[in-house]
PDB file of C-alpha atoms and ligand atoms in Angstrom:
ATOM      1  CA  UNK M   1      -3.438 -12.059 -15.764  1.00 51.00           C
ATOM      2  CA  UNK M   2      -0.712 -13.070 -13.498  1.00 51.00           C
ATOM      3  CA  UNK M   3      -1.105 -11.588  -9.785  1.00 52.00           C
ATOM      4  CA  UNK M   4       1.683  -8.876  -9.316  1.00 50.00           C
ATOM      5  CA  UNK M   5       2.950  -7.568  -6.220  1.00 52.00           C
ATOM      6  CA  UNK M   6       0.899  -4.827  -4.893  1.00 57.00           C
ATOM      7  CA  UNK M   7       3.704  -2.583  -4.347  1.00 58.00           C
ATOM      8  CA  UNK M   8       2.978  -2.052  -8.393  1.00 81.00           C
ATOM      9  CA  UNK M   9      -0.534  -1.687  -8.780  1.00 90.00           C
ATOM     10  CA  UNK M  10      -0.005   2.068  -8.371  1.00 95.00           C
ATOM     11  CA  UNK M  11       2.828   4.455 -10.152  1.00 96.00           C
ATOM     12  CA  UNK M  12       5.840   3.292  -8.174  1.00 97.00           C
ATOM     13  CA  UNK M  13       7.321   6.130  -6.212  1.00 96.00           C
ATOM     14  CA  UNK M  14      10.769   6.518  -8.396  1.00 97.00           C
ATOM     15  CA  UNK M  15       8.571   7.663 -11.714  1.00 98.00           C
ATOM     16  CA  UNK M  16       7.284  11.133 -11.973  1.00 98.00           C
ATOM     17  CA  UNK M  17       4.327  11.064 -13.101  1.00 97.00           C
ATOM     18  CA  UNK M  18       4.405  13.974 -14.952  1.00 97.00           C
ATOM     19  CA  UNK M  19       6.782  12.904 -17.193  1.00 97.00           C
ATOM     20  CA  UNK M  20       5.633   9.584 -18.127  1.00 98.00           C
ATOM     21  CA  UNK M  21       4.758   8.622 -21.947  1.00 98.00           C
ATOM     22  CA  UNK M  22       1.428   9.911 -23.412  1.00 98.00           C
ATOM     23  CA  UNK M  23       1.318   6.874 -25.833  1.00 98.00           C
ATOM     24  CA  UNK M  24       3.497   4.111 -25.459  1.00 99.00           C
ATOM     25  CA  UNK M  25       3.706   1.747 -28.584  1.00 99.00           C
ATOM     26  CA  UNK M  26       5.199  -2.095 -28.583  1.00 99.00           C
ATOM     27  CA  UNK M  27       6.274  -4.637 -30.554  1.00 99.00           C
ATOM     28  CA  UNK M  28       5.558  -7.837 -28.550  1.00 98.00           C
ATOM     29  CA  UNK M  29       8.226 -10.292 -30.357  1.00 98.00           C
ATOM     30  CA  UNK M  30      10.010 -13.662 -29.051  1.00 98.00           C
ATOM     31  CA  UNK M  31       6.651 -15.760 -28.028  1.00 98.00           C
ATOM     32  CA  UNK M  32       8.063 -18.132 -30.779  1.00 98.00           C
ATOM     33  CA  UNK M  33      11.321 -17.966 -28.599  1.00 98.00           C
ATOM     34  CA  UNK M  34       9.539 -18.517 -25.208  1.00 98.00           C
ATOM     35  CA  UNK M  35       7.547 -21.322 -25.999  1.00 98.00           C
ATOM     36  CA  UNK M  36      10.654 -23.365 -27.699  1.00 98.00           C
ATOM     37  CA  UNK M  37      12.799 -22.394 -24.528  1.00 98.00           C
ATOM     38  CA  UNK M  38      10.058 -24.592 -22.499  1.00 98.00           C
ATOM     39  CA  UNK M  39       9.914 -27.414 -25.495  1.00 98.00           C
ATOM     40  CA  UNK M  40       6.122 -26.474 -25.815  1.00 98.00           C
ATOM     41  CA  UNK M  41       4.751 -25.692 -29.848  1.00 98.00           C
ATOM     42  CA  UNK M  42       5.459 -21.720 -30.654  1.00 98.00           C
ATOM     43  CA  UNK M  43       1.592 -21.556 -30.692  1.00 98.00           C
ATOM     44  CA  UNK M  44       1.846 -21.527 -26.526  1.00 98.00           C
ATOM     45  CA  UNK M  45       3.770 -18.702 -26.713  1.00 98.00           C
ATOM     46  CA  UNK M  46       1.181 -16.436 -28.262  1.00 98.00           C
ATOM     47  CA  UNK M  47      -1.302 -17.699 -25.804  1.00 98.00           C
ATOM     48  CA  UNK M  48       0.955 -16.703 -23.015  1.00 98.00           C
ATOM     49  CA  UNK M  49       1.611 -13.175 -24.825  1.00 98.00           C
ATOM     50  CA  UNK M  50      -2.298 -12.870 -24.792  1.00 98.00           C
ATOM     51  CA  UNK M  51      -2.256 -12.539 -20.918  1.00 98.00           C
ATOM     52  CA  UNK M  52       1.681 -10.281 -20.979  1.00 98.00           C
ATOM     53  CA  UNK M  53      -0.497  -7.808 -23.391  1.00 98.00           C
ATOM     54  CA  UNK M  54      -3.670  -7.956 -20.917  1.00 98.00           C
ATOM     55  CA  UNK M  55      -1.086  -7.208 -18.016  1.00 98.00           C
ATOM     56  CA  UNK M  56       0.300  -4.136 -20.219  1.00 98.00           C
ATOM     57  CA  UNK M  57      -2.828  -2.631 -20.658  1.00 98.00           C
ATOM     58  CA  UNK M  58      -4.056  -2.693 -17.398  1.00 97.00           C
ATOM     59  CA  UNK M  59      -0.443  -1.689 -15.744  1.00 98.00           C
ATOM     60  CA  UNK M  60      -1.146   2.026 -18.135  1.00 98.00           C
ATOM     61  CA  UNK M  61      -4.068   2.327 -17.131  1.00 97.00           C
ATOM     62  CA  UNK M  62      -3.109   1.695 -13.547  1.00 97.00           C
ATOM     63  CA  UNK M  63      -0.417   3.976 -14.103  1.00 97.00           C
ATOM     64  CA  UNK M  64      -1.930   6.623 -16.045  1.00 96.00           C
ATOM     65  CA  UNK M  65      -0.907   6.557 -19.642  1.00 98.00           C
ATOM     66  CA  UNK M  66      -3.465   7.573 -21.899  1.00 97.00           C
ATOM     67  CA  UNK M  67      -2.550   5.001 -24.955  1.00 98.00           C
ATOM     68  CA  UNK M  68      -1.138   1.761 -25.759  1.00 98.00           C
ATOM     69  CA  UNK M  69      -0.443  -0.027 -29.644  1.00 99.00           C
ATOM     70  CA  UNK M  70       0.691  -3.165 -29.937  1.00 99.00           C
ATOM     71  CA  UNK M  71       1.894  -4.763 -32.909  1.00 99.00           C
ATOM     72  CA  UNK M  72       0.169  -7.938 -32.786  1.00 98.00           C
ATOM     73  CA  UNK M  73       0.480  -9.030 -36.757  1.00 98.00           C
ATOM     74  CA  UNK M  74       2.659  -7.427 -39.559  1.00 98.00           C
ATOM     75  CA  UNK M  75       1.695  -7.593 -43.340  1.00 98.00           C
ATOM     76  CA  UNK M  76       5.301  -9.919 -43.143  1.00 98.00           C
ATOM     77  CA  UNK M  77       3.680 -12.912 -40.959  1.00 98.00           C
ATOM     78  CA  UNK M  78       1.796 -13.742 -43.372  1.00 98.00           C
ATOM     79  CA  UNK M  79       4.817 -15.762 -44.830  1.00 98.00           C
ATOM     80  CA  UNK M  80       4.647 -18.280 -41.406  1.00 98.00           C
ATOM     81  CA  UNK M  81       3.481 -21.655 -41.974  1.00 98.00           C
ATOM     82  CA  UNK M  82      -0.520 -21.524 -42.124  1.00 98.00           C
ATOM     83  CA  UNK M  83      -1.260 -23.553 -39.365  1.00 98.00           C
ATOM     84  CA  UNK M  84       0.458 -20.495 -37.164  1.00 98.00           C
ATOM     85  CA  UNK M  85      -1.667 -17.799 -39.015  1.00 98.00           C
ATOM     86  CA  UNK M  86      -4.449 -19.588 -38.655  1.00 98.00           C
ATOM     87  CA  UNK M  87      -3.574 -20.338 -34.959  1.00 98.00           C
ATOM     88  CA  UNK M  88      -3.259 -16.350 -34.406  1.00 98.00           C
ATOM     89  CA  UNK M  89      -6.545 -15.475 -36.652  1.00 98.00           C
ATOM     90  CA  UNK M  90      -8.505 -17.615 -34.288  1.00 98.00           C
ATOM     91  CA  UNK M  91      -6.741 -16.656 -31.218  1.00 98.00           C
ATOM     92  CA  UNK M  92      -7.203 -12.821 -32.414  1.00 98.00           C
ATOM     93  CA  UNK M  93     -11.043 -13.735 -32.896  1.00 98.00           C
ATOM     94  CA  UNK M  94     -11.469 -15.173 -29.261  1.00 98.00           C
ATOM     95  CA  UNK M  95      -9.902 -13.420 -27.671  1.00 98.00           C
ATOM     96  CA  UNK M  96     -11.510 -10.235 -28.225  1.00 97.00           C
ATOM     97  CA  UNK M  97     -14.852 -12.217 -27.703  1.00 96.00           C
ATOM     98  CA  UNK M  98     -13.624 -13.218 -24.382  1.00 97.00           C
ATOM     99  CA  UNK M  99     -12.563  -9.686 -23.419  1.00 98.00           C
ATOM    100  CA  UNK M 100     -15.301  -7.447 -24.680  1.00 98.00           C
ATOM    101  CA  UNK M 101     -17.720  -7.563 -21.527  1.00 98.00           C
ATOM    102  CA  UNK M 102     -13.910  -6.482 -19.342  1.00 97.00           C
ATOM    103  CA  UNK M 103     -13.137  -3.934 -22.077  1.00 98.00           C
ATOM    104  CA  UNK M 104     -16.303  -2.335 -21.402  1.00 98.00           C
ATOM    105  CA  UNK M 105     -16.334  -2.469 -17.382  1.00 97.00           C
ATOM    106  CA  UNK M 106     -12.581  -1.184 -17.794  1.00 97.00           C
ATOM    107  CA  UNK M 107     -14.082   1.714 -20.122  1.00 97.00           C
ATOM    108  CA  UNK M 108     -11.127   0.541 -22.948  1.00 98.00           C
ATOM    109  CA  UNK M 109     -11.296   2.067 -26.482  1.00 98.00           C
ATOM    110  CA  UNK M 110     -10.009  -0.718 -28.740  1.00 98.00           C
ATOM    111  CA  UNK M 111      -9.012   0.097 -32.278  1.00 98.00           C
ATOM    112  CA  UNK M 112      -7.415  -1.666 -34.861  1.00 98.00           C
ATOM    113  CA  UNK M 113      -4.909  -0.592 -37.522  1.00 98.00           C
ATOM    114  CA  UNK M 114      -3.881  -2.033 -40.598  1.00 98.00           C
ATOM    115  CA  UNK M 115      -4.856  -3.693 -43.690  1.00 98.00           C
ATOM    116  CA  UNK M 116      -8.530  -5.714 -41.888  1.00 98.00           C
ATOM    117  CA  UNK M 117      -9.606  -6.074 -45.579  1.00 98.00           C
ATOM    118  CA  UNK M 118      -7.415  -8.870 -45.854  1.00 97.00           C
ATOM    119  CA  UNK M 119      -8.520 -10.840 -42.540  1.00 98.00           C
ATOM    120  CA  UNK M 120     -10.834 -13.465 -42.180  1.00 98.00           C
ATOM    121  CA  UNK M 121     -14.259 -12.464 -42.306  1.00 98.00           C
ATOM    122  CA  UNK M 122     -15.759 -13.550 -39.099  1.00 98.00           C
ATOM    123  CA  UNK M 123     -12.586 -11.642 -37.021  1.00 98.00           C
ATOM    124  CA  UNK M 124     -13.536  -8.908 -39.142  1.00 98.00           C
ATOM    125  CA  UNK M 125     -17.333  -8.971 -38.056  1.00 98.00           C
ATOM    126  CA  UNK M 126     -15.775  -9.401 -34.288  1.00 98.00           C
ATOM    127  CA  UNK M 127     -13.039  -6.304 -35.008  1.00 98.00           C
ATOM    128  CA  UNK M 128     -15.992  -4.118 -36.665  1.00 98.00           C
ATOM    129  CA  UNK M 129     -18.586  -4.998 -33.254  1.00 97.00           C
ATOM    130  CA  UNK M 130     -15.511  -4.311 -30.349  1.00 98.00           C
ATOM    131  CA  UNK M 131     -14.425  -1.181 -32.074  1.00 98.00           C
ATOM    132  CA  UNK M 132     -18.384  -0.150 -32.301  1.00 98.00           C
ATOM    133  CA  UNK M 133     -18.929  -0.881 -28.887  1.00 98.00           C
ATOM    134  CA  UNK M 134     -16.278   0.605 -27.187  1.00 98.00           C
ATOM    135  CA  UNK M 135     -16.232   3.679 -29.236  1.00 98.00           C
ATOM    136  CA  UNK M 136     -17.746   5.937 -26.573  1.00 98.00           C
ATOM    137  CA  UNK M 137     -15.446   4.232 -23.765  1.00 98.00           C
ATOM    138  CA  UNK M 138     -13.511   7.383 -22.113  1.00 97.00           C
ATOM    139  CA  UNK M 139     -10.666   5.334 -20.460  1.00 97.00           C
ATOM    140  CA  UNK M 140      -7.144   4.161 -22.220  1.00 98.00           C
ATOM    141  CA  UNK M 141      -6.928   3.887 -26.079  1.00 98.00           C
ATOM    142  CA  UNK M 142      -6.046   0.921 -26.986  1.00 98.00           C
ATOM    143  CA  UNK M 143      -4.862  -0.011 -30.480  1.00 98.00           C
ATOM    144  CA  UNK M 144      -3.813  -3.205 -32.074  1.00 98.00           C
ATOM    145  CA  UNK M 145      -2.181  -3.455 -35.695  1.00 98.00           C
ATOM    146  CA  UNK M 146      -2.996  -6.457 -36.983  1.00 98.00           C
ATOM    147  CA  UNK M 147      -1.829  -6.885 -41.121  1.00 98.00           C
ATOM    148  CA  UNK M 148      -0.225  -4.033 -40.040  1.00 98.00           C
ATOM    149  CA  UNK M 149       2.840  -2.684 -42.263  1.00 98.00           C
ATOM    150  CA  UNK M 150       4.344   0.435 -42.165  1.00 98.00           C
ATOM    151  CA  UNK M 151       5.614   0.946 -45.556  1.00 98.00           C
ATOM    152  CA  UNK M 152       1.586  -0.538 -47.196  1.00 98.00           C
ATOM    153  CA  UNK M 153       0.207   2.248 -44.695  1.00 98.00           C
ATOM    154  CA  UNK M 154       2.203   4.790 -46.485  1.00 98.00           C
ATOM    155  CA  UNK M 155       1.784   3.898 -50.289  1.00 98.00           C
ATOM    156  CA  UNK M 156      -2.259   3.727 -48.949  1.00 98.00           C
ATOM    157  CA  UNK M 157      -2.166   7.241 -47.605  1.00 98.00           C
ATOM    158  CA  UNK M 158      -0.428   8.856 -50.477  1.00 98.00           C
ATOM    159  CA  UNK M 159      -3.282   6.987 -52.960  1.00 98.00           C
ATOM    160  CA  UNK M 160      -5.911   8.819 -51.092  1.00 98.00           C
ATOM    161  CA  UNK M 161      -4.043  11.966 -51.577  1.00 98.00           C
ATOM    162  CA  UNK M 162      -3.283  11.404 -54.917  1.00 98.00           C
ATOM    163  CA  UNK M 163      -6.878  11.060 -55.684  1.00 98.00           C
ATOM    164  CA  UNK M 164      -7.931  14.367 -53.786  1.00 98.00           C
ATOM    165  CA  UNK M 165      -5.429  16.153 -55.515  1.00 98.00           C
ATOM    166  CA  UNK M 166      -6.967  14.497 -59.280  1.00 98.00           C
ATOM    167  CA  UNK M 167     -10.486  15.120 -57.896  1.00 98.00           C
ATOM    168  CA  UNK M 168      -9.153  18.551 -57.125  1.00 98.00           C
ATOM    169  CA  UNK M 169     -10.513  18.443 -53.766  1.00 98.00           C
ATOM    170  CA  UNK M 170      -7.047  19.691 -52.661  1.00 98.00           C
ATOM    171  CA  UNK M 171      -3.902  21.481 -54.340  1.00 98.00           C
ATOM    172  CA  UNK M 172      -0.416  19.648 -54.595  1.00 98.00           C
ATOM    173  CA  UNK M 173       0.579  22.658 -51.755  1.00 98.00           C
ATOM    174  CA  UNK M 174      -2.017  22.028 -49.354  1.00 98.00           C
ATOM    175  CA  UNK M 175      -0.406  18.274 -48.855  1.00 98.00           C
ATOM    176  CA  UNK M 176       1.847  18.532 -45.792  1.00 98.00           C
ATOM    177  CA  UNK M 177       2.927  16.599 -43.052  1.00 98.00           C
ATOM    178  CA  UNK M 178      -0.857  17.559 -41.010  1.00 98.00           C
ATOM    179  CA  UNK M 179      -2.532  16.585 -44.111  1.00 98.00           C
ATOM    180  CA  UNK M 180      -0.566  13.654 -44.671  1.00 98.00           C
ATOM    181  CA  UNK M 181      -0.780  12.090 -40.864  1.00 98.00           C
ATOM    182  CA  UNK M 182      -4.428  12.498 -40.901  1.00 98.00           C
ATOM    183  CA  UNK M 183      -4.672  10.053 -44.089  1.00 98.00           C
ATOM    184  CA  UNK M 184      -2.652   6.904 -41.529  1.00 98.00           C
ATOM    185  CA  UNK M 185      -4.618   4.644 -39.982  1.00 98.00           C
ATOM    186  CA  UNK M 186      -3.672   6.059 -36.955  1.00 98.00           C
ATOM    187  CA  UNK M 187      -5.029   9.867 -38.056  1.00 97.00           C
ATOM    188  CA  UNK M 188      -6.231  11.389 -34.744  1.00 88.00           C
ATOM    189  CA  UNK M 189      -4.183   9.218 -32.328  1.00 97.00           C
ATOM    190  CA  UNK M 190      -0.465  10.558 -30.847  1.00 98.00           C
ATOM    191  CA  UNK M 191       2.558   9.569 -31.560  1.00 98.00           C
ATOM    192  CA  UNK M 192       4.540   7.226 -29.477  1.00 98.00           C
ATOM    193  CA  UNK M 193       6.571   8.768 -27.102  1.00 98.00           C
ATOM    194  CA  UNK M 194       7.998   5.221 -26.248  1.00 98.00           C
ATOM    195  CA  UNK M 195       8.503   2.378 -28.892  1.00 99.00           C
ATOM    196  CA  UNK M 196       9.328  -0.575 -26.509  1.00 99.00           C
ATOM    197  CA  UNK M 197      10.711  -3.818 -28.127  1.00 99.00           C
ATOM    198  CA  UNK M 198      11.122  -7.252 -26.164  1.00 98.00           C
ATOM    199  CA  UNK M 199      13.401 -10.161 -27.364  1.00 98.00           C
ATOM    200  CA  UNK M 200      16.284  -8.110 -27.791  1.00 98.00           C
ATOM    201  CA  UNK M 201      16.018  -7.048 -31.850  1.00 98.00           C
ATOM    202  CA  UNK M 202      17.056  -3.619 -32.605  1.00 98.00           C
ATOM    203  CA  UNK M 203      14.749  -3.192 -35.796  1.00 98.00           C
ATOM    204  CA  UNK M 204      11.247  -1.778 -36.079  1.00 98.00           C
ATOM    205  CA  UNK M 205      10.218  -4.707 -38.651  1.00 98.00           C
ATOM    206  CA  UNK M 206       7.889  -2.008 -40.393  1.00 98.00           C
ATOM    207  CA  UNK M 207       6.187  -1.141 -37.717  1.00 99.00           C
ATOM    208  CA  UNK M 208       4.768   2.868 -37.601  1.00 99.00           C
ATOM    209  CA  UNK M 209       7.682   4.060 -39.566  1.00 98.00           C
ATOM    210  CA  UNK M 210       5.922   7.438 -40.134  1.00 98.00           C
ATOM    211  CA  UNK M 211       4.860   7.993 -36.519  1.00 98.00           C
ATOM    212  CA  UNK M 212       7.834   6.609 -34.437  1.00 98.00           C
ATOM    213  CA  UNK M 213       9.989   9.528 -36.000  1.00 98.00           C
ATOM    214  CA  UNK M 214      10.848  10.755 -32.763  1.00 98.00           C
ATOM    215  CA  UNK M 215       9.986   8.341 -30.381  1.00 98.00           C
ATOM    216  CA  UNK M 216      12.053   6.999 -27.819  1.00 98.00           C
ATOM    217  CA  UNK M 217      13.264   3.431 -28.216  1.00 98.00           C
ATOM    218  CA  UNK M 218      13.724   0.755 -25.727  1.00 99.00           C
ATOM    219  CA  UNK M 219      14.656  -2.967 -26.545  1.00 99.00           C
ATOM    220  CA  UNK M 220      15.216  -4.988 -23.507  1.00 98.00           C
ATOM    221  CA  UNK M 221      16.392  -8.998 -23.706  1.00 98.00           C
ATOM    222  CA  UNK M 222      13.086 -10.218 -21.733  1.00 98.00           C
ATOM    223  CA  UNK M 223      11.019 -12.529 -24.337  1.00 98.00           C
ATOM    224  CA  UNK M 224       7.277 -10.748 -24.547  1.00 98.00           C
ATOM    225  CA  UNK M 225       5.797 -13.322 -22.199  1.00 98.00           C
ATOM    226  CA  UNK M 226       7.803 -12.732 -19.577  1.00 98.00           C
ATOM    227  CA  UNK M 227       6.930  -9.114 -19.716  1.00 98.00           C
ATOM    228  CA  UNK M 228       5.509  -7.647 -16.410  1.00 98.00           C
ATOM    229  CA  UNK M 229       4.779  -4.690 -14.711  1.00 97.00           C
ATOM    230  CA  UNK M 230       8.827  -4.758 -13.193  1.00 97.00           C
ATOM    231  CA  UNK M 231       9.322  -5.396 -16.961  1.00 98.00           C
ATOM    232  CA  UNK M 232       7.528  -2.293 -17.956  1.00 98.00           C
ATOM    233  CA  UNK M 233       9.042  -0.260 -14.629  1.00 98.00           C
ATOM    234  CA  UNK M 234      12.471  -0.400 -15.843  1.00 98.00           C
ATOM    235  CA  UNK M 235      11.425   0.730 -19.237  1.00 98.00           C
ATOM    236  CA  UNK M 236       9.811   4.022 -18.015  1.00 98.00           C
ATOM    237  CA  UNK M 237      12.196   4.939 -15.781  1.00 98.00           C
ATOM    238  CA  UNK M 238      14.912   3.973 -18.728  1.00 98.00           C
ATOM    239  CA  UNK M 239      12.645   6.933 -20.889  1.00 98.00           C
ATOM    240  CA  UNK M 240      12.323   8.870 -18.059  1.00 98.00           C
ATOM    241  CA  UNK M 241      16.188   9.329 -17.869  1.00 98.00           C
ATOM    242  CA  UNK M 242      16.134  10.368 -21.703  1.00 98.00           C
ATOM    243  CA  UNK M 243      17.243  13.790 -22.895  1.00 96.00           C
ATOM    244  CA  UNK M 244      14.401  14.627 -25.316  1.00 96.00           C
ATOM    245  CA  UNK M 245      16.127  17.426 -27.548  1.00 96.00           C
ATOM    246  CA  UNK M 246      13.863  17.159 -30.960  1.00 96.00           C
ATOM    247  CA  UNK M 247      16.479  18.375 -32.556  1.00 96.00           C
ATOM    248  CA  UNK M 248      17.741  21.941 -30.758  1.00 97.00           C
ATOM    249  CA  UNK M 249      20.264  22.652 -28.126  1.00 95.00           C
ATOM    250  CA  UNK M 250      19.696  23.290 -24.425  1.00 88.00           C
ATOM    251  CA  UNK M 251      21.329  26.916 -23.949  1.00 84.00           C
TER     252      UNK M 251
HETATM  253  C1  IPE L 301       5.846 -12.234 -31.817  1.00 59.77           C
HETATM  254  O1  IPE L 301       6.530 -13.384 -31.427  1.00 59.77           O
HETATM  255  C2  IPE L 301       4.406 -12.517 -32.192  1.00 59.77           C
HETATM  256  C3  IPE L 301       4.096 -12.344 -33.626  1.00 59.77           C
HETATM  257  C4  IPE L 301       4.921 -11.945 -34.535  1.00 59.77           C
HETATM  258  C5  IPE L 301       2.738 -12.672 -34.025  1.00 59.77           C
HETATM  259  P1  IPE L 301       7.241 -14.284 -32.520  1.00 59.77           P
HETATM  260  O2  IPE L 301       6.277 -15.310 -32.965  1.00 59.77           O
HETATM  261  O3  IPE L 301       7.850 -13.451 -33.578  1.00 59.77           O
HETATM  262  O4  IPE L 301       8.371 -14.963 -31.629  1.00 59.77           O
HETATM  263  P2  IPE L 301       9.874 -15.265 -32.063  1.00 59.77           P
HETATM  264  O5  IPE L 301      10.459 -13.975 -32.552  1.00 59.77           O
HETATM  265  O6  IPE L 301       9.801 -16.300 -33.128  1.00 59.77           O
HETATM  266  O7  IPE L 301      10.514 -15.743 -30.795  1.00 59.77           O
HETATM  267  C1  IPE L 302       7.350  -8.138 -35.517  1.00 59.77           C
HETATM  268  O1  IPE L 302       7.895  -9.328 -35.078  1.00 59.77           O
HETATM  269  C2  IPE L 302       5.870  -8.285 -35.745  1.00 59.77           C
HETATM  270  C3  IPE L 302       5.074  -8.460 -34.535  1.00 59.77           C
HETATM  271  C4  IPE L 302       5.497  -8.444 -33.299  1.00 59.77           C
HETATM  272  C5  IPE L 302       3.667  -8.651 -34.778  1.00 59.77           C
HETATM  273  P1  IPE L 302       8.545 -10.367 -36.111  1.00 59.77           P
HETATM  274  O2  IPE L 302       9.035 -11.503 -35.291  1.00 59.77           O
HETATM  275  O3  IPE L 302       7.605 -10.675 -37.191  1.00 59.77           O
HETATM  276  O4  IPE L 302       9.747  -9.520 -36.705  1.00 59.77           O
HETATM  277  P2  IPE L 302      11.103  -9.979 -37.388  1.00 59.77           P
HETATM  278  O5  IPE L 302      10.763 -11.062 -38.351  1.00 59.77           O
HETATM  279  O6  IPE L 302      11.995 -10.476 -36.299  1.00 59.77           O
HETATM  280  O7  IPE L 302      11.634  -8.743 -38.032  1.00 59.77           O
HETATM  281 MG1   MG L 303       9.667 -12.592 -33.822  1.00 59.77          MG
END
């Protein structure tokens, strides 16, 4: 991790912290675009985004939010050329090698969401032993979608319902937006109260698309890399000037 000024290692004075996101979600996009800015292979990029997502983590936990997701690989990048899925299966693998003694110093609860089935065996053995491990952590939740899509998490969720209703474990009328949120991947966790985006696209590229339903969203220009903790200041203070109405009126 980068060394940051110490005037943000704690909440900085402008944010109140009782107003701060419970769950903050990102898509960490434009490593491809970082790394070609600087004439190095994209593949630098995602090593650099490695150490912007370590700096995230820590700065909510710092700061205290309770939960972070990133979107680290959708059931779309799978169409990249193989030598940069392979790149990112191995980096995924290593990386959470490398980080498992910190996670469990830095009490983390690591998760991951998505389709695993379909990863490489040996970063599924490493996803199965971090998520075991950490399990009984009681600091920040931290989850990672990786073969992550939003619309495959909802045809997979309504399968399982479908064959609870056939079993007739359950009744067509007992299926309702409870029922159905607890058959996600993400069944017991929050939803965002902040999506942020880096890179500057305004699209959620598939990401959460049941659980971001009222989230706030923030896309700022700055390429993931480059994302700090002045990054992430300006992007809390951003939601903390938001006018969260869900809908009714202020009388
Ligand atoms: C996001 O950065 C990381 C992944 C999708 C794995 P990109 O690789 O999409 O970077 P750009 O968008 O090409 O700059
Ligand atoms: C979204 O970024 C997926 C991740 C950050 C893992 P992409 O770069 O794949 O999204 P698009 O292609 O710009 O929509
Ligand atoms: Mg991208």
């Amino acid at each position: 991790m980068t060394t940051q000024p110490s005037l943000l290692q704690q909440l900085p004075p402008d944010l109140d912290a009782n107003r701060l996101p419970k769950q903050v979600a990102v898509i960490m996009d434009g490593n491809g675009r970082w790394a070609r800015q600087r004439g190095f292979p994209r593949v630098m990029g995602h090593r650099k985004g490695v150490d912007a997502l370590k700096g995230l983590l820590r700065c909510c936990r710092d700061w205290g939010i309770g939960g972070l997701t990133a979107y680290a690989f959708s059931t779309e990048n799978w169409g990249r050329p193989s030598e940069e899925v392979d790149f990112l299966m191995t980096l995924f693998e290593r990386v959470l090698q490398r980080e498992l003694a910190e996670m469990m110093t830095e009490q983390v609860r690591i998760r991951f969401v998505g389709n695993l089935i379909a990863l490489p065996e040996s970063l599924q053995s490493a996803i199965a032993q971090a998520m075991a491990q950490t399990a009984d952590n009681t600091g920040i939740e931290f989850t990672v979608a990786t073969n992550y899509g939003g619309r495959q998490e909802i045809i997979s969720a309504c399968r399982a319902i479908a064959q609870e209703v056939q079993k007739g474990e359950i009744t067509p009328e007992q299926v309702n937006e409870e029922l159905f949120a607890q058959h996600l991947y993400t069944a017991d966790l929050p939803d965002p109260d902040l999506l942020i985006r880096t890179s500057g696209e305004m699209r959620l590229s598939n990401f959460l698309l049941w659980q971001l339903a009222y989230a706030e969203i923030y896309v700022t220009d700055t390429l993931w890399p480059d994302f700090d903790r002045a990054a992430f200041h300006q992007a809390l203070q951003s939601y903390q000037q938001r006018d969260r109405r869900f809908g009714k009126i202020h009388q």
